[in-house]
Each structure stands twice: as C-alpha cells, then as structure tokens.
Coordinates of C-alpha atoms in Angstrom, one line a residue:
M299 CA 35.5 30.4 -9.0
M300 CA 33.1 32.0 -11.7
K301 CA 30.6 29.9 -10.1
L302 CA 31.0 31.0 -6.9
R303 CA 31.0 35.2 -8.9
F304 CA 27.8 34.3 -10.3
D305 CA 26.1 33.0 -7.5
R306 CA 27.2 35.8 -5.4
F307 CA 25.6 38.5 -7.6
L308 CA 22.0 36.3 -8.1
S309 CA 19.7 38.9 -8.1
L310 CA 16.6 38.6 -4.9
S311 CA 14.1 37.8 -7.6
T312 CA 16.2 34.9 -9.6
L313 CA 17.1 33.7 -6.4
F314 CA 13.3 33.7 -5.5
M315 CA 12.4 31.7 -8.5
I316 CA 15.0 29.2 -8.3
L317 CA 13.7 28.3 -4.6
T318 CA 10.6 28.3 -5.7
V319 CA 11.6 25.7 -8.6
S320 CA 13.2 23.8 -6.9
N321 CA 10.4 23.1 -3.8
T322 CA 7.8 23.1 -6.4
F323 CA 9.3 20.1 -8.1
S324 CA 11.1 18.3 -5.3
Q325 CA 8.8 15.4 -5.8
F326 CA 10.8 12.8 -8.6
F327 CA 9.7 9.7 -9.7
V328 CA 11.6 7.5 -12.4
K329 CA 9.6 5.3 -14.5
V330 CA 11.5 1.8 -14.6
T331 CA 12.5 0.9 -17.7
D332 CA 15.0 -2.2 -17.2
P333 CA 14.0 -5.1 -19.9
G334 CA 15.2 -7.3 -16.8
N335 CA 12.2 -7.0 -14.9
P336 CA 9.3 -9.0 -15.6
I337 CA 6.8 -6.3 -14.6
V338 CA 8.6 -4.3 -17.2
M339 CA 7.7 -6.3 -19.8
E340 CA 4.5 -8.2 -18.6
S341 CA 1.8 -7.1 -21.3
L342 CA -1.5 -6.1 -19.6
A343 CA -4.7 -7.1 -21.0
G344 CA -8.6 -6.4 -20.1
N345 CA -9.9 -2.4 -18.5
Y346 CA -10.2 -1.1 -15.7
I347 CA -7.4 -3.8 -13.5
G348 CA -6.3 -3.2 -10.4
A349 CA -3.4 -4.5 -8.4
A350 CA -1.9 -5.0 -5.1
W351 CA 1.6 -4.5 -3.0
V352 CA 1.4 -7.5 -0.7
D353 CA 4.0 -9.9 1.0
I354 CA 3.1 -13.0 0.1
D355 CA 5.8 -14.9 1.8
N356 CA 6.5 -12.7 4.8
D357 CA 9.8 -11.7 4.1
E358 CA 9.3 -8.0 4.7
R359 CA 9.9 -7.3 1.0
L360 CA 6.7 -6.0 -1.1
D361 CA 5.5 -8.2 -3.9
L362 CA 3.0 -7.2 -6.4
F363 CA 0.4 -8.6 -8.1
I364 CA -1.5 -7.4 -11.6
A365 CA -4.9 -8.6 -12.3
R366 CA -5.8 -11.3 -14.9
K367 CA -2.0 -11.5 -14.4
D368 CA 0.0 -13.6 -11.5
I369 CA 2.4 -12.5 -8.9
F370 CA 6.0 -10.9 -9.0
R371 CA 8.2 -11.7 -6.3
N372 CA 10.3 -9.4 -4.9
L373 CA 13.9 -10.3 -4.7
G374 CA 15.4 -7.2 -3.6
N375 CA 17.4 -4.6 -4.9
G376 CA 15.6 -3.6 -7.6
S377 CA 15.0 -7.6 -8.8
F378 CA 11.7 -9.2 -9.4
V379 CA 10.6 -12.7 -10.6
K380 CA 7.5 -13.9 -12.3
L381 CA 5.4 -16.8 -10.5
A382 CA 4.0 -18.2 -13.6
N383 CA 0.1 -19.2 -12.7
S384 CA 1.0 -18.2 -8.8
I385 CA -3.2 -17.2 -9.1
P386 CA -4.5 -19.9 -11.4
L387 CA -7.3 -19.9 -13.8
Q388 CA -7.8 -16.1 -13.3
G389 CA -9.9 -14.8 -16.4
P390 CA -11.1 -11.4 -16.8
V391 CA -10.6 -10.8 -13.0
I392 CA -10.3 -6.6 -12.5
G393 CA -10.9 -6.1 -8.9
N394 CA -8.9 -7.9 -5.9
S395 CA -8.4 -7.4 -1.9
W396 CA -6.0 -9.4 0.1
A397 CA -6.3 -10.4 3.6
D398 CA -5.4 -13.5 6.0
Y399 CA -8.2 -14.2 6.2
D400 CA -7.7 -18.0 8.4
N401 CA -5.1 -16.3 10.3
D402 CA -3.0 -18.8 9.9
G403 CA -0.1 -16.2 9.2
D404 CA -0.3 -15.4 5.5
I405 CA -2.0 -13.6 3.1
D406 CA -5.0 -14.7 0.7
V407 CA -6.9 -13.0 -2.1
F408 CA -10.3 -12.9 -3.6
V409 CA -10.6 -12.2 -7.0
I410 CA -13.5 -10.6 -8.9
S411 CA -14.9 -10.8 -12.5
T412 CA -17.6 -8.8 -14.3
I413 CA -18.2 -11.6 -16.6
Q414 CA -21.2 -14.2 -15.7
A415 CA -20.8 -15.9 -19.0
N416 CA -17.0 -16.6 -18.0
P417 CA -17.1 -16.9 -14.1
T418 CA -14.0 -16.2 -12.0
S419 CA -14.5 -14.8 -9.3
H420 CA -12.6 -16.8 -6.6
L421 CA -11.1 -17.1 -3.5
F422 CA -7.4 -18.3 -3.5
R423 CA -5.8 -19.6 0.0
N424 CA -2.2 -19.1 0.5
E425 CA -0.3 -22.4 1.2
G426 CA 2.7 -20.4 1.7
N427 CA 5.0 -22.1 -0.6
G428 CA 4.5 -19.2 -3.3
S429 CA 1.2 -20.9 -4.4
F430 CA -2.4 -20.9 -4.2
T431 CA -5.1 -23.2 -3.8
R432 CA -8.7 -22.1 -5.1
V433 CA -11.5 -22.7 -2.9
L434 CA -13.9 -25.0 -4.3
S435 CA -16.2 -25.6 -1.7
G436 CA -19.4 -23.6 0.2
P437 CA -21.0 -20.2 -1.0
I438 CA -18.1 -18.2 -1.7
A439 CA -17.0 -20.9 -4.5
D440 CA -20.3 -19.8 -6.7
S441 CA -18.4 -17.9 -8.9
V442 CA -21.3 -17.0 -11.5
N443 CA -23.5 -15.3 -9.6
N444 CA -20.0 -13.8 -7.3
S445 CA -19.4 -11.8 -10.0
G446 CA -19.1 -8.3 -9.8
W447 CA -16.4 -5.0 -10.0
G448 CA -15.2 -4.4 -6.7
C449 CA -14.2 -6.5 -3.5
V450 CA -13.2 -5.7 -0.5
W451 CA -12.0 -7.5 3.2
G452 CA -12.9 -6.0 6.8
D453 CA -14.0 -7.5 9.9
I454 CA -17.5 -6.7 10.1
N455 CA -18.2 -7.5 13.8
N456 CA -14.5 -7.3 15.3
D457 CA -14.4 -10.9 15.7
S458 CA -10.7 -11.5 14.9
Y459 CA -12.0 -12.8 11.1
A460 CA -11.7 -10.6 7.9
D461 CA -15.0 -10.9 6.5
L462 CA -15.9 -9.8 2.6
I463 CA -18.0 -7.7 0.7
L464 CA -18.4 -8.3 -3.4
A465 CA -19.8 -5.0 -5.4
A466 CA -21.9 -6.1 -8.2
A467 CA -22.1 -3.8 -10.9
S468 CA -25.6 -4.2 -12.1
G469 CA -25.9 -3.5 -16.2
F470 CA -22.0 -4.7 -16.5
S471 CA -21.3 -7.3 -18.7
G472 CA -24.5 -9.2 -18.0
V473 CA -24.7 -9.1 -13.9
N474 CA -28.1 -8.6 -12.3
H475 CA -27.9 -9.6 -8.5
A476 CA -27.1 -7.7 -5.6
N477 CA -24.2 -7.3 -3.8
R478 CA -22.1 -10.0 -1.6
L479 CA -21.9 -10.3 2.2
F480 CA -19.8 -13.2 2.8
Y481 CA -19.2 -13.6 7.2
N482 CA -16.4 -15.2 8.0
N483 CA -17.3 -18.7 10.3
G484 CA -14.0 -18.5 11.5
D485 CA -13.5 -22.5 10.3
G486 CA -12.3 -21.4 6.4
T487 CA -15.8 -21.2 5.4
F488 CA -18.3 -18.3 4.8
T489 CA -22.2 -17.4 5.1
R490 CA -23.4 -15.9 2.9
I491 CA -25.8 -13.1 4.4
D492 CA -29.0 -11.7 2.8
T493 CA -30.7 -9.7 5.0
T494 CA -28.6 -6.3 5.6
D495 CA -28.8 -3.0 3.7
V496 CA -25.8 -3.8 2.0
T497 CA -27.6 -6.5 0.5
D498 CA -31.3 -5.4 -0.4
S499 CA -30.5 -3.0 -3.9
I500 CA -29.5 -4.0 -7.1
D501 CA -27.7 -0.8 -8.6
A502 CA -24.5 0.3 -10.7
F503 CA -22.3 -0.8 -7.4
T504 CA -18.1 -0.1 -8.5
V505 CA -15.6 0.2 -5.5
P506 CA -16.2 -0.6 -1.9
M507 CA -14.0 0.1 1.2
F508 CA -13.6 0.2 4.6
S509 CA -13.2 2.5 7.2
D510 CA -14.0 3.5 10.5
F511 CA -14.6 7.4 9.5
D512 CA -15.9 8.4 12.8
Q513 CA -13.5 6.2 15.0
D514 CA -15.7 4.9 16.6
G515 CA -14.4 1.1 16.6
D516 CA -16.3 0.0 13.8
I517 CA -15.9 -0.5 10.2
D518 CA -18.1 1.7 8.1
L519 CA -18.9 1.0 4.2
F520 CA -18.8 2.7 1.1
I521 CA -19.3 2.0 -1.9
G522 CA -19.3 4.0 -4.9
T523 CA -22.0 3.9 -8.0
G524 CA -21.2 5.5 -10.7
P525 CA -23.5 4.7 -13.3
A526 CA -20.9 6.7 -15.7
N527 CA -24.2 8.2 -17.6
N528 CA -23.3 12.1 -16.4
I529 CA -26.3 11.8 -14.6
G530 CA -25.4 10.8 -11.1
G531 CA -27.6 10.2 -7.7
R532 CA -26.4 9.1 -5.0
D533 CA -23.9 6.8 -3.9
Y534 CA -24.5 3.8 -1.0
L535 CA -22.7 4.4 2.1
Y536 CA -23.2 2.9 5.1
K537 CA -22.7 3.6 9.1
N538 CA -21.9 0.7 11.2
L539 CA -24.1 0.8 14.6
Q540 CA -22.5 -2.3 16.0
K541 CA -20.8 -0.1 19.0
E542 CA -24.0 2.2 19.2
Q543 CA -26.6 -0.9 19.7
N544 CA -24.1 -3.2 20.9
T545 CA -25.0 -5.7 18.2
S546 CA -22.7 -8.0 16.3
Y547 CA -22.7 -5.6 13.4
Y548 CA -25.5 -3.5 11.7
F549 CA -25.3 -1.4 8.2
N550 CA -27.7 1.6 7.9
R551 CA -27.3 3.2 4.7
I552 CA -26.0 7.2 5.4
D553 CA -29.3 9.6 4.3
T554 CA -28.6 12.9 5.7
G555 CA -26.1 15.5 5.4
I556 CA -24.0 16.2 2.2
I557 CA -22.0 13.0 2.1
G558 CA -25.7 10.9 2.6
T559 CA -27.0 13.2 -0.2
D560 CA -24.7 14.9 -2.6
I561 CA -25.4 13.9 -6.1
V562 CA -22.4 11.5 -8.1
D563 CA -21.2 9.6 -10.0
G564 CA -18.6 7.5 -7.6
Q565 CA -15.8 5.4 -8.7
N566 CA -13.8 5.2 -5.3
W567 CA -14.1 6.6 -1.9
N568 CA -11.0 6.8 0.7
W569 CA -11.7 8.3 4.7
I570 CA -7.6 9.7 5.3
D571 CA -6.8 12.8 7.2
V572 CA -5.9 15.9 4.6
D573 CA -5.2 18.3 7.0
N574 CA -3.8 16.6 10.1
D575 CA -6.5 18.4 12.4
G576 CA -7.1 14.5 13.8
D577 CA -10.4 13.3 11.7
L578 CA -10.7 11.4 8.8
D579 CA -11.8 13.2 5.6
G580 CA -13.7 11.5 2.3
F581 CA -12.2 11.9 -0.8
L582 CA -14.5 10.6 -4.2
T583 CA -13.4 10.3 -7.7
N584 CA -16.4 10.6 -10.2
Y585 CA -16.7 9.3 -13.6
S586 CA -18.2 12.3 -15.5
V587 CA -17.0 16.0 -17.2
N588 CA -20.4 17.0 -15.4
I589 CA -19.5 15.9 -11.6
N590 CA -16.2 17.2 -9.9
N591 CA -14.4 14.9 -7.7
R592 CA -15.3 15.8 -4.1
L593 CA -13.2 16.0 -0.9
Y594 CA -15.8 16.5 2.2
R595 CA -13.7 18.3 4.9
C596 CA -14.8 16.6 9.0
D597 CA -15.4 20.1 11.0
G598 CA -16.6 17.9 13.7
P599 CA -18.2 14.8 14.4
G600 CA -20.8 14.0 11.6
Y601 CA -20.2 17.1 9.9
Y602 CA -18.6 17.6 6.6
I603 CA -18.2 20.8 4.1
R604 CA -17.8 20.2 0.6
M605 CA -14.3 22.0 -0.3
T606 CA -14.3 24.4 -3.1
S607 CA -11.3 25.0 -5.3
A608 CA -10.4 27.9 -3.7
E609 CA -9.7 25.8 -0.3
A610 CA -8.5 23.0 -2.3
G611 CA -7.1 23.7 -5.3
T612 CA -8.3 22.2 -8.5
I613 CA -8.1 18.9 -7.1
V614 CA -11.9 19.1 -6.7
T615 CA -12.5 21.2 -10.2
D616 CA -10.4 19.3 -12.6
A617 CA -12.8 17.5 -15.3
G618 CA -12.0 14.3 -16.5
L619 CA -13.1 10.3 -16.7
W620 CA -11.9 9.7 -13.1
L621 CA -11.3 6.0 -11.6
G622 CA -8.8 5.9 -8.7
N623 CA -7.9 8.2 -6.2
S624 CA -4.7 7.2 -4.3
W625 CA -2.9 8.4 -1.0
G626 CA 0.6 8.4 0.1
D627 CA 2.9 10.8 1.7
F628 CA 5.0 11.0 -1.6
D629 CA 7.9 13.1 -0.4
N630 CA 7.9 12.8 3.2
D631 CA 6.9 16.3 4.4
G632 CA 4.5 14.8 7.1
D633 CA 1.1 15.4 5.2
L634 CA -0.5 13.2 2.3
D635 CA -0.8 14.0 -1.7
C636 CA -2.8 12.5 -3.9
F637 CA -2.2 10.2 -7.3
I638 CA -5.9 10.2 -9.5
T639 CA -6.4 8.1 -12.7
N640 CA -8.1 8.4 -15.2
D641 CA -10.3 6.1 -18.0
A642 CA -9.3 8.1 -20.9
G643 CA -7.0 11.4 -20.0
Q644 CA -4.6 12.6 -18.1
C645 CA -4.0 11.3 -14.7
K646 CA -3.4 13.9 -12.2
Y647 CA -0.7 14.1 -9.2
Y648 CA -1.7 16.8 -6.4
S649 CA 1.0 17.9 -3.7
N650 CA -0.6 18.5 -0.4
N651 CA 0.5 22.0 0.9
G652 CA 0.0 20.5 5.2
S653 CA -3.2 22.1 5.3
G654 CA -5.4 20.8 2.9
F655 CA -4.6 22.7 -0.1
F656 CA -3.2 20.3 -2.9
T657 CA -1.0 22.2 -6.1
R658 CA -1.2 20.3 -9.2
I659 CA 2.2 18.8 -10.4
D660 CA 2.1 17.4 -14.7
T661 CA 5.8 17.4 -15.0
L662 CA 6.1 14.4 -13.1
A663 CA 7.3 10.9 -15.0
L664 CA 3.9 9.1 -14.2
I665 CA 2.1 11.4 -15.1
T666 CA 0.3 9.7 -18.7
I667 CA -2.4 10.7 -21.2
G668 CA -4.7 7.4 -22.2
P669 CA -6.4 4.9 -19.9
T670 CA -5.2 4.4 -16.2
Y671 CA -7.0 2.5 -14.2
G672 CA -5.8 0.8 -10.4
A673 CA -2.7 2.1 -8.6
T674 CA -1.0 0.3 -5.4
I675 CA 1.7 2.4 -4.0
G676 CA 4.1 0.6 -1.7
D677 CA 8.2 1.2 -1.0
Y678 CA 9.0 -2.0 -2.4
D679 CA 13.1 -1.0 -2.7
S680 CA 12.8 -0.3 1.0
D681 CA 14.6 2.7 0.9
G682 CA 12.4 5.2 3.0
D683 CA 10.1 6.9 0.7
L684 CA 6.5 5.2 -1.8
D685 CA 7.0 4.0 -4.9
M686 CA 3.8 3.1 -7.2
F687 CA 3.0 0.7 -10.1
V688 CA -0.3 2.1 -12.5
A689 CA -2.5 -0.9 -14.3
G690 CA -3.6 0.9 -18.0
N691 CA -2.9 -0.5 -20.5
N692 CA 0.6 -1.5 -22.4
S693 CA 1.3 2.4 -23.1
T694 CA 0.3 4.2 -19.8
K695 CA 1.2 1.5 -17.6
G696 CA 4.5 1.4 -15.2
L697 CA 6.3 0.7 -12.1
Y698 CA 7.4 4.0 -10.8
R699 CA 10.3 4.2 -8.5
N700 CA 10.4 7.3 -6.6
E701 CA 13.9 9.2 -5.5
T702 CA 12.6 12.4 -4.1
N703 CA 15.9 13.5 -3.0
N704 CA 15.3 15.7 0.5
N705 CA 16.3 14.4 3.5
N706 CA 13.0 14.3 5.1
K707 CA 12.7 11.5 7.3
W708 CA 10.4 8.7 7.8
V709 CA 8.8 4.9 9.3
N710 CA 7.2 2.6 7.7
I711 CA 5.1 0.2 10.3
R712 CA 3.7 -3.6 9.6
C713 CA 1.2 -4.0 12.5
I714 CA 0.1 -8.1 13.0
G715 CA -2.4 -8.8 14.8
S716 CA -2.6 -11.7 17.6
G717 CA -5.4 -13.3 16.0
P718 CA -9.1 -14.8 17.7
A719 CA -6.6 -16.0 20.8
N720 CA -7.0 -13.4 24.0
N721 CA -9.8 -11.7 21.8
F722 CA -6.8 -10.0 19.8
S723 CA -7.4 -8.6 16.4
N724 CA -7.3 -10.0 12.6
R725 CA -3.5 -10.8 11.8
S726 CA -3.8 -8.5 8.9
A727 CA -4.9 -6.0 11.3
L728 CA -7.8 -4.3 9.3
G729 CA -9.1 -1.2 10.9
T730 CA -6.8 -0.8 12.6
I731 CA -5.8 3.0 13.4
I732 CA -2.2 4.6 14.2
K733 CA -1.2 8.4 15.1
I734 CA 2.1 9.2 15.3
K735 CA 3.0 13.0 16.8
S736 CA 6.3 14.6 16.3
L737 CA 7.9 18.4 15.6
I738 CA 7.8 19.0 11.9
N739 CA 9.2 22.9 11.4
G740 CA 9.1 23.2 15.3
N741 CA 5.7 22.6 15.4
P742 CA 4.2 19.5 16.6
V743 CA 2.2 17.5 14.0
W744 CA -0.1 14.4 15.1
Q745 CA -1.2 12.1 11.6
I746 CA -2.6 9.3 11.6
R747 CA -3.8 6.6 9.1
E748 CA -5.9 3.5 8.9
I749 CA -5.1 0.2 7.9
N750 CA -7.8 -1.0 5.0
A751 CA -7.7 -3.9 2.2
Q752 CA -9.0 -1.5 -0.9
N753 CA -7.8 2.0 -1.8
S754 CA -8.0 2.7 -5.1
F755 CA -9.5 1.2 -8.1
N756 CA -9.6 -2.6 -7.4
S757 CA -6.3 -2.2 -5.9
M758 CA -4.8 -1.3 -2.7
N759 CA -1.9 0.2 -1.5
M760 CA 0.7 -1.8 0.9
L761 CA -0.5 -2.9 4.2
N762 CA 2.5 -1.3 6.2
V763 CA 1.8 1.8 7.1
H764 CA 4.2 5.0 6.3
F765 CA 4.5 8.4 8.0
G766 CA 6.2 11.0 6.4
L767 CA 7.9 13.2 9.0
G768 CA 9.5 16.2 7.5
N769 CA 12.5 17.4 9.1
T770 CA 11.7 15.2 12.6
G771 CA 14.0 14.1 15.0
V772 CA 12.6 11.6 17.0
I773 CA 9.2 10.5 16.7
D774 CA 7.1 11.6 20.0
S775 CA 4.2 9.3 20.1
L776 CA 2.9 6.1 18.4
V777 CA -0.3 5.6 19.4
I778 CA -1.9 2.1 18.2
K779 CA -5.5 1.1 18.4
W780 CA -6.2 -2.3 17.2
P781 CA -9.7 -3.4 16.3
R782 CA -10.6 -5.6 19.6
G783 CA -10.1 -2.1 21.7
L784 CA -6.2 -2.7 22.9
V785 CA -4.5 0.9 22.9
Q786 CA -0.3 0.6 22.7
V787 CA 1.8 3.8 23.3
Y788 CA 5.1 4.0 22.3
T789 CA 7.1 6.8 23.0
N790 CA 10.5 9.1 21.6
V791 CA 10.8 6.2 18.4
P792 CA 14.0 6.6 16.2
I793 CA 12.7 7.7 13.1
N794 CA 13.9 6.4 9.0
K795 CA 13.4 2.6 10.2
F796 CA 11.0 -0.7 10.0
Y797 CA 9.6 -1.8 12.3
K798 CA 6.9 -4.6 13.3
A799 CA 4.6 -4.1 15.8
I800 CA 2.7 -7.4 17.0
E801 CA -0.5 -6.6 18.8
G802 CA -0.2 -7.2 22.5
Q803 CA 3.5 -7.7 22.2
G804 CA 5.6 -4.4 21.3
L805 CA 7.2 -3.0 18.6
S806 CA 10.3 -4.7 17.6
E807 CA 13.2 -2.9 14.2
V808 CA 12.8 -4.6 11.4
I809 CA 16.1 -4.8 9.2
I810 CA 14.7 -5.4 5.3
G811 CA 16.4 -8.8 3.6
V812 CA 19.0 -9.8 7.4
N813 CA 17.1 -12.3 9.8
Q814 CA 18.5 -12.3 13.4
L815 CA 19.1 -16.1 14.2
S816 CA 20.5 -15.0 17.9
S817 CA 20.9 -11.8 20.3
T818 CA 23.6 -13.5 21.6
V819 CA 26.6 -11.1 22.1
P820 CA 29.8 -12.6 19.8
S821 CA 32.9 -11.7 20.8
S822 CA 34.0 -10.1 17.4
F823 CA 33.0 -10.0 13.7
S824 CA 32.9 -12.9 11.3
L825 CA 31.9 -14.0 8.1
G826 CA 30.8 -17.4 7.5
Q827 CA 30.8 -19.2 4.1
N828 CA 28.1 -19.2 2.3
Y829 CA 25.9 -22.3 1.7
P830 CA 24.9 -24.2 -0.6
N831 CA 28.9 -23.2 -2.3
P832 CA 28.3 -23.8 -5.1
F833 CA 24.8 -22.6 -5.8
N834 CA 21.7 -21.5 -8.5
P835 CA 19.9 -19.4 -7.8
V836 CA 19.9 -19.1 -3.7
T837 CA 22.4 -19.3 -1.6
K838 CA 22.6 -18.1 2.7
I839 CA 25.0 -15.9 4.1
R840 CA 25.4 -16.0 8.4
F841 CA 27.8 -13.3 10.1
S842 CA 28.2 -12.2 12.9
V843 CA 27.7 -8.1 14.9
P844 CA 29.4 -7.5 18.4
S845 CA 28.3 -5.5 21.3
G846 CA 26.9 -2.2 20.8
R847 CA 25.4 -0.6 17.6
H848 CA 26.9 -0.9 14.1
I849 CA 26.6 0.2 10.7
T850 CA 27.1 -2.7 8.2
K851 CA 27.1 -3.5 4.7
L852 CA 27.4 -6.5 2.7
L853 CA 28.2 -6.1 -1.1
I854 CA 28.6 -8.7 -3.8
Y855 CA 31.7 -8.4 -6.4
D856 CA 32.2 -10.3 -10.0
A857 CA 35.3 -11.6 -10.7
L858 CA 37.0 -7.9 -12.0
G859 CA 36.2 -6.7 -8.8
R860 CA 33.4 -4.7 -10.3
Q861 CA 30.3 -4.3 -7.7
V862 CA 26.8 -6.3 -8.7
T863 CA 24.4 -5.3 -6.0
E864 CA 24.2 -4.6 -2.1
L865 CA 22.4 -7.2 0.2
F866 CA 22.3 -4.6 2.7
N867 CA 23.1 -1.2 4.1
S868 CA 21.9 -1.0 7.6
E869 CA 22.9 -0.5 11.7
L870 CA 22.8 -3.8 13.3
S871 CA 22.6 -4.6 17.1
A872 CA 24.7 -7.1 18.3
G873 CA 23.6 -10.6 17.1
E874 CA 24.0 -13.6 15.1
Y875 CA 22.5 -13.1 11.8
E876 CA 21.7 -14.6 8.4
T877 CA 21.0 -13.4 4.8
E878 CA 20.6 -14.5 1.1
W879 CA 21.5 -13.8 -1.9
N880 CA 18.7 -14.8 -5.0
S881 CA 21.3 -14.7 -7.9
A882 CA 18.2 -15.1 -10.5
H883 CA 19.1 -12.5 -13.2
F884 CA 22.7 -13.1 -12.8
S885 CA 25.0 -15.5 -14.9
S886 CA 27.3 -18.2 -13.9
G887 CA 30.1 -17.3 -12.9
V888 CA 32.6 -16.4 -9.5
Y889 CA 31.4 -13.1 -7.2
F890 CA 32.7 -12.3 -4.2
Y891 CA 31.4 -11.3 -1.0
K892 CA 32.2 -8.4 1.4
L893 CA 31.2 -7.5 4.9
S894 CA 32.5 -4.5 6.2
S895 CA 31.5 -2.4 9.6
G896 CA 33.6 0.5 10.7
S897 CA 37.6 -1.1 10.8
F898 CA 36.3 -4.4 10.1
S899 CA 36.4 -6.0 6.6
E900 CA 36.4 -9.1 5.6
T901 CA 35.8 -11.0 1.8
K902 CA 35.1 -14.5 1.1
K903 CA 34.1 -16.0 -2.8
L904 CA 31.3 -17.9 -4.0
I905 CA 30.2 -19.8 -7.0
L906 CA 26.8 -19.6 -9.2
L907 CA 26.6 -22.4 -11.2
K908 CA 23.3 -22.6 -13.7

C-alpha cells in the first residue's frame, strides 16, 4: 500500500529520470566466474591473441577456441569441457580463422604466428571426432614463410571453395615478406598466388577481412595496416573486379575516395549497416591517440562520408590504442551496437540509437581497464541474445553472459552452402548476404547481415546470423542471397527461433540439444529409459510428442528432489526425439529426469557412476 501511494505521487521530472535511466542501462552483461567452468579458470598467455565461437561438432552449440590454448566444447546449460591439445603445437599464435575449406561438413582452422624463429602458422583439418590434424604438405604447410599477423578465409572467385589470405606484419617479430594468398584447388590442396596487388607489397599488415561491401556479388578485401607509430598512412583496401571484368578474380587497390585516401593507423575493418538503410557502412579502429576511429557512412554507391561526433557520437572521437571492433545487436532492438578493445586503456561499448548515432555506456561488466585484444560474439547459451568472450591478460579476459531482459524479439539463422555440386556455394556460406524486413515500433525496417570469417581483432564471431527484432510480431520477409547467385525468399517467418537454412533446400527450425529422429506422429507422449544406464558421463534419452505443437521440457533432479539442470524447454512438433545429458561436471549418484508438457508428466531414474 505504501509503495502504491509513493508511486502515485512521483513528480513528472523524477518519473522521466527513472525511465531514462532504465532505458540507458537496459543492456546487462554478467561476467561468468564459476570456477567449475574451464574457460574461467584458463590462464591466458601472450599479447594480441584472438578467439572464435565455432561449432566444431555440428551439435548446434557454440564451442570456444582461444588462440594458444584449446577448444572448449559446449555441453549445454552453460557448461564446457576443455579438449586438451585439440589444436596441437600452437606455440605463439595470435590470429585464427575458421571455415570448412574441404567442404566435408565440419569446420577447419588456420592459426598464424608472427615469429619466424618459432614457426607455428598451420592449417588444421577437422576430423569430425573432436580432433584436428595438421596439414603437412604443399605450400600451405610452409609455416616459416607463412608467418604473419592475421588470416581470413573467403571464396574469392565463387567456385564453392574457401581461399585464404595471410597478412604479413613486416617489422614485427622478424617478418619481412609480403602477404600470402592461397587459392583452394578443391582437392584439399592449395596454390600460392604471387601475382596480385594483394601480394606485391611489404608493409605492417595487421588484420585482413573479406566483405562484399558494394554488394555486387564478389567479396572485396580490407587489410588494416597500422604501423602503430601515431603517424599513419593509407590502409590496403582492394575491390574485387570479378563481376565487372568477368574474370576468375582480380583485386584492384582502392586509391580514390575517402576510404582509399584517408590517413589512418588501421587495425580492424568491419562493414556493417549501422543505420538500416540497406547499404554497408565501414568502421575502422586505429592504434593511435592522434588518429581516432573512423565510421564511413555509405551515402550511395561508392560514395562515403566520414562521420563526425555530432553525427555519430564519441565512437569516432574517443582517443586510445584501439584494436578490435565487434558488432552485434546486444539488446535485440533492431540495430547494431559496437564493442571496441584497447591495448592499454579502457575498452568501450557503444549503443546504437537506430539511426547510426552511438551512446557510450561505461557501466557494463565487460568494461575493463587494461589490455584487451580480440573479442568474439555468439549466443553460446542459446537463449536468444548475444554473449561475448574477450581475450586479454588474466585480469581483463572474460566470458560475459548477456542477461538483458527487455522482451525484445530475435531470430538466429545458420546458413549452410550445398558445396560445388550443381554450382552451389561453400559449405560455411562465407559471403552470404541475409536481409530481413519486419515491423519495429510500427515501422517497416530492413536489416542486413553478411557472413564472414574475420570480424574482430584476430578473432571471428559465430557464423550463425543473429537479428534483434524489437517488438516485432513476425518476420515479414527473409531474403538469403548465396555467393553463387541463388536467392531464396521466405515470408511470415515466426520469431524467437533458431533456424537452419540449406542452400537450394529450405528453412527449418532447430531445437538446440534435441534431435528429431522421425516425423511420424505418435499416438501419445512417451518417455523412454535412458541408455546406457548406469552411464559416465553421457547418456541419451528418447521421447515422443503426439500431434500438434507442444511446449515440452526435460529436467534433471538429484536424489533430494532438487533441480540440477534443464536439458531443454522448447515448442516441439509431433515426432520421435532424442536428447543427451553430459554429466561431466556432476558427481556420481542417483538422478531423476522428468518430461512434462501440458498435463503430461513422467519421471524416470538414471544412475551416474564415475
């Protein structure tokens, strides 16, 4: 009663202040500190290292790779297990980029080091069983002369196979050679190409990234070239003339316009649509207290404006030794926000107001003081918002879970190219453009995303595409433009779901942690006995869902009746299903699993023996 009376007599100015503060600080991250999480306890080593969220085993859960360390396999429910020596003989690597280079259905990795005296730049092939094999033959295996700072995969000629660029940072750790371009031959081997503009210069090349920035159907190349000397120069930007000249590929250095002539100390480029106007804008971090970060707004084909603080906020005037910029719709309001790492001072977070103006928020858990290097974005807990891992030293690194609770909607799409057969695209769908249209606050809004394999400092985000949708009720249109030219359009797509889009096939819903064995319609709910039982540490559970769609959940309880984990809680259509429980972090004993949906409920016992 007292609270009601107090609320009733709030002044208008006080109410406005509360609403403003609530809106400003609606984005909320929690640093994961659980000592049982191996990511939390892992000690990081070295400077300028990167990381990546990748699904190494195609279980639809994001695993984490940290350079110089290992892969941390996602077990679901926030649990991870370290796969010791999963990427062996790493040594002092810093950069990494992931793609299914051999189109065999699992994702592979190239890691790169600047130290020629201790050469550890290697290609590792995913064997599909949690292990990786180092490729030891051909020019791709020349780890001494393949040294460099960063690397990136991309299909430069749209032949369905991912090619590789290595950026050679001349003057760092003894590197004194040009960039490396490796053309994928399609049979598991590579040819080194030395006859392009990309490989004819020696400079302080840092992080390369591919983007079809002009949306003409071929990927272009952008390499930050920051000498880190506060003097600066032009970055190395290349337009791919494959479409214009009807050639296999041709990279021509961009020498005109503001993006080609601006004096910078460039580290990390990204091309994103910051104002939802349908074209891609450029952002560049600079390693200089005298040269600020750059936001280049696209105002028409080939025409860019360098944004001022009055137009974009302090994102373009805050001074610092900036390294990586990472972009995602962290608050699911329908526009891209930005996180920027710093080599010495405080990293920064900028919230987008929807029109390309950014407000800096300094109160979030992920804002630390001290060196932060690469950052990787992905929805690792599959709850519909974007989480982050930040690589730094042992005091600044961290796994941050997004716990923003504003009821904004979202969609998450995994695109899979169908490979070289029938002229389809690379399996990792690199270069794919996805656009969606939905009503946000009553206004039609188009958003655009591009799939690429390097989008932070020596790091890459998940390959899944995430859109925040604000108060949208349904996605009006979803358009997927595949690199080989196929365009697929879907309408009236339900929101708050995970989807898998296979080139040339269709769009299907993905229930994380649940495999549908059959779409045959059972007559009733049923819950099978787990197998094996007893088990250690993994057991499988099968169940059936009758006709219609049902909100179904499966919970695990200990012997005292306390809930210890939730395996899933999703809307399922009719069919036969299977899920698994990985109990690696649980002690031996008797447990119970309970399936419930509406008025149906059934419980069975399982035994964990370690």
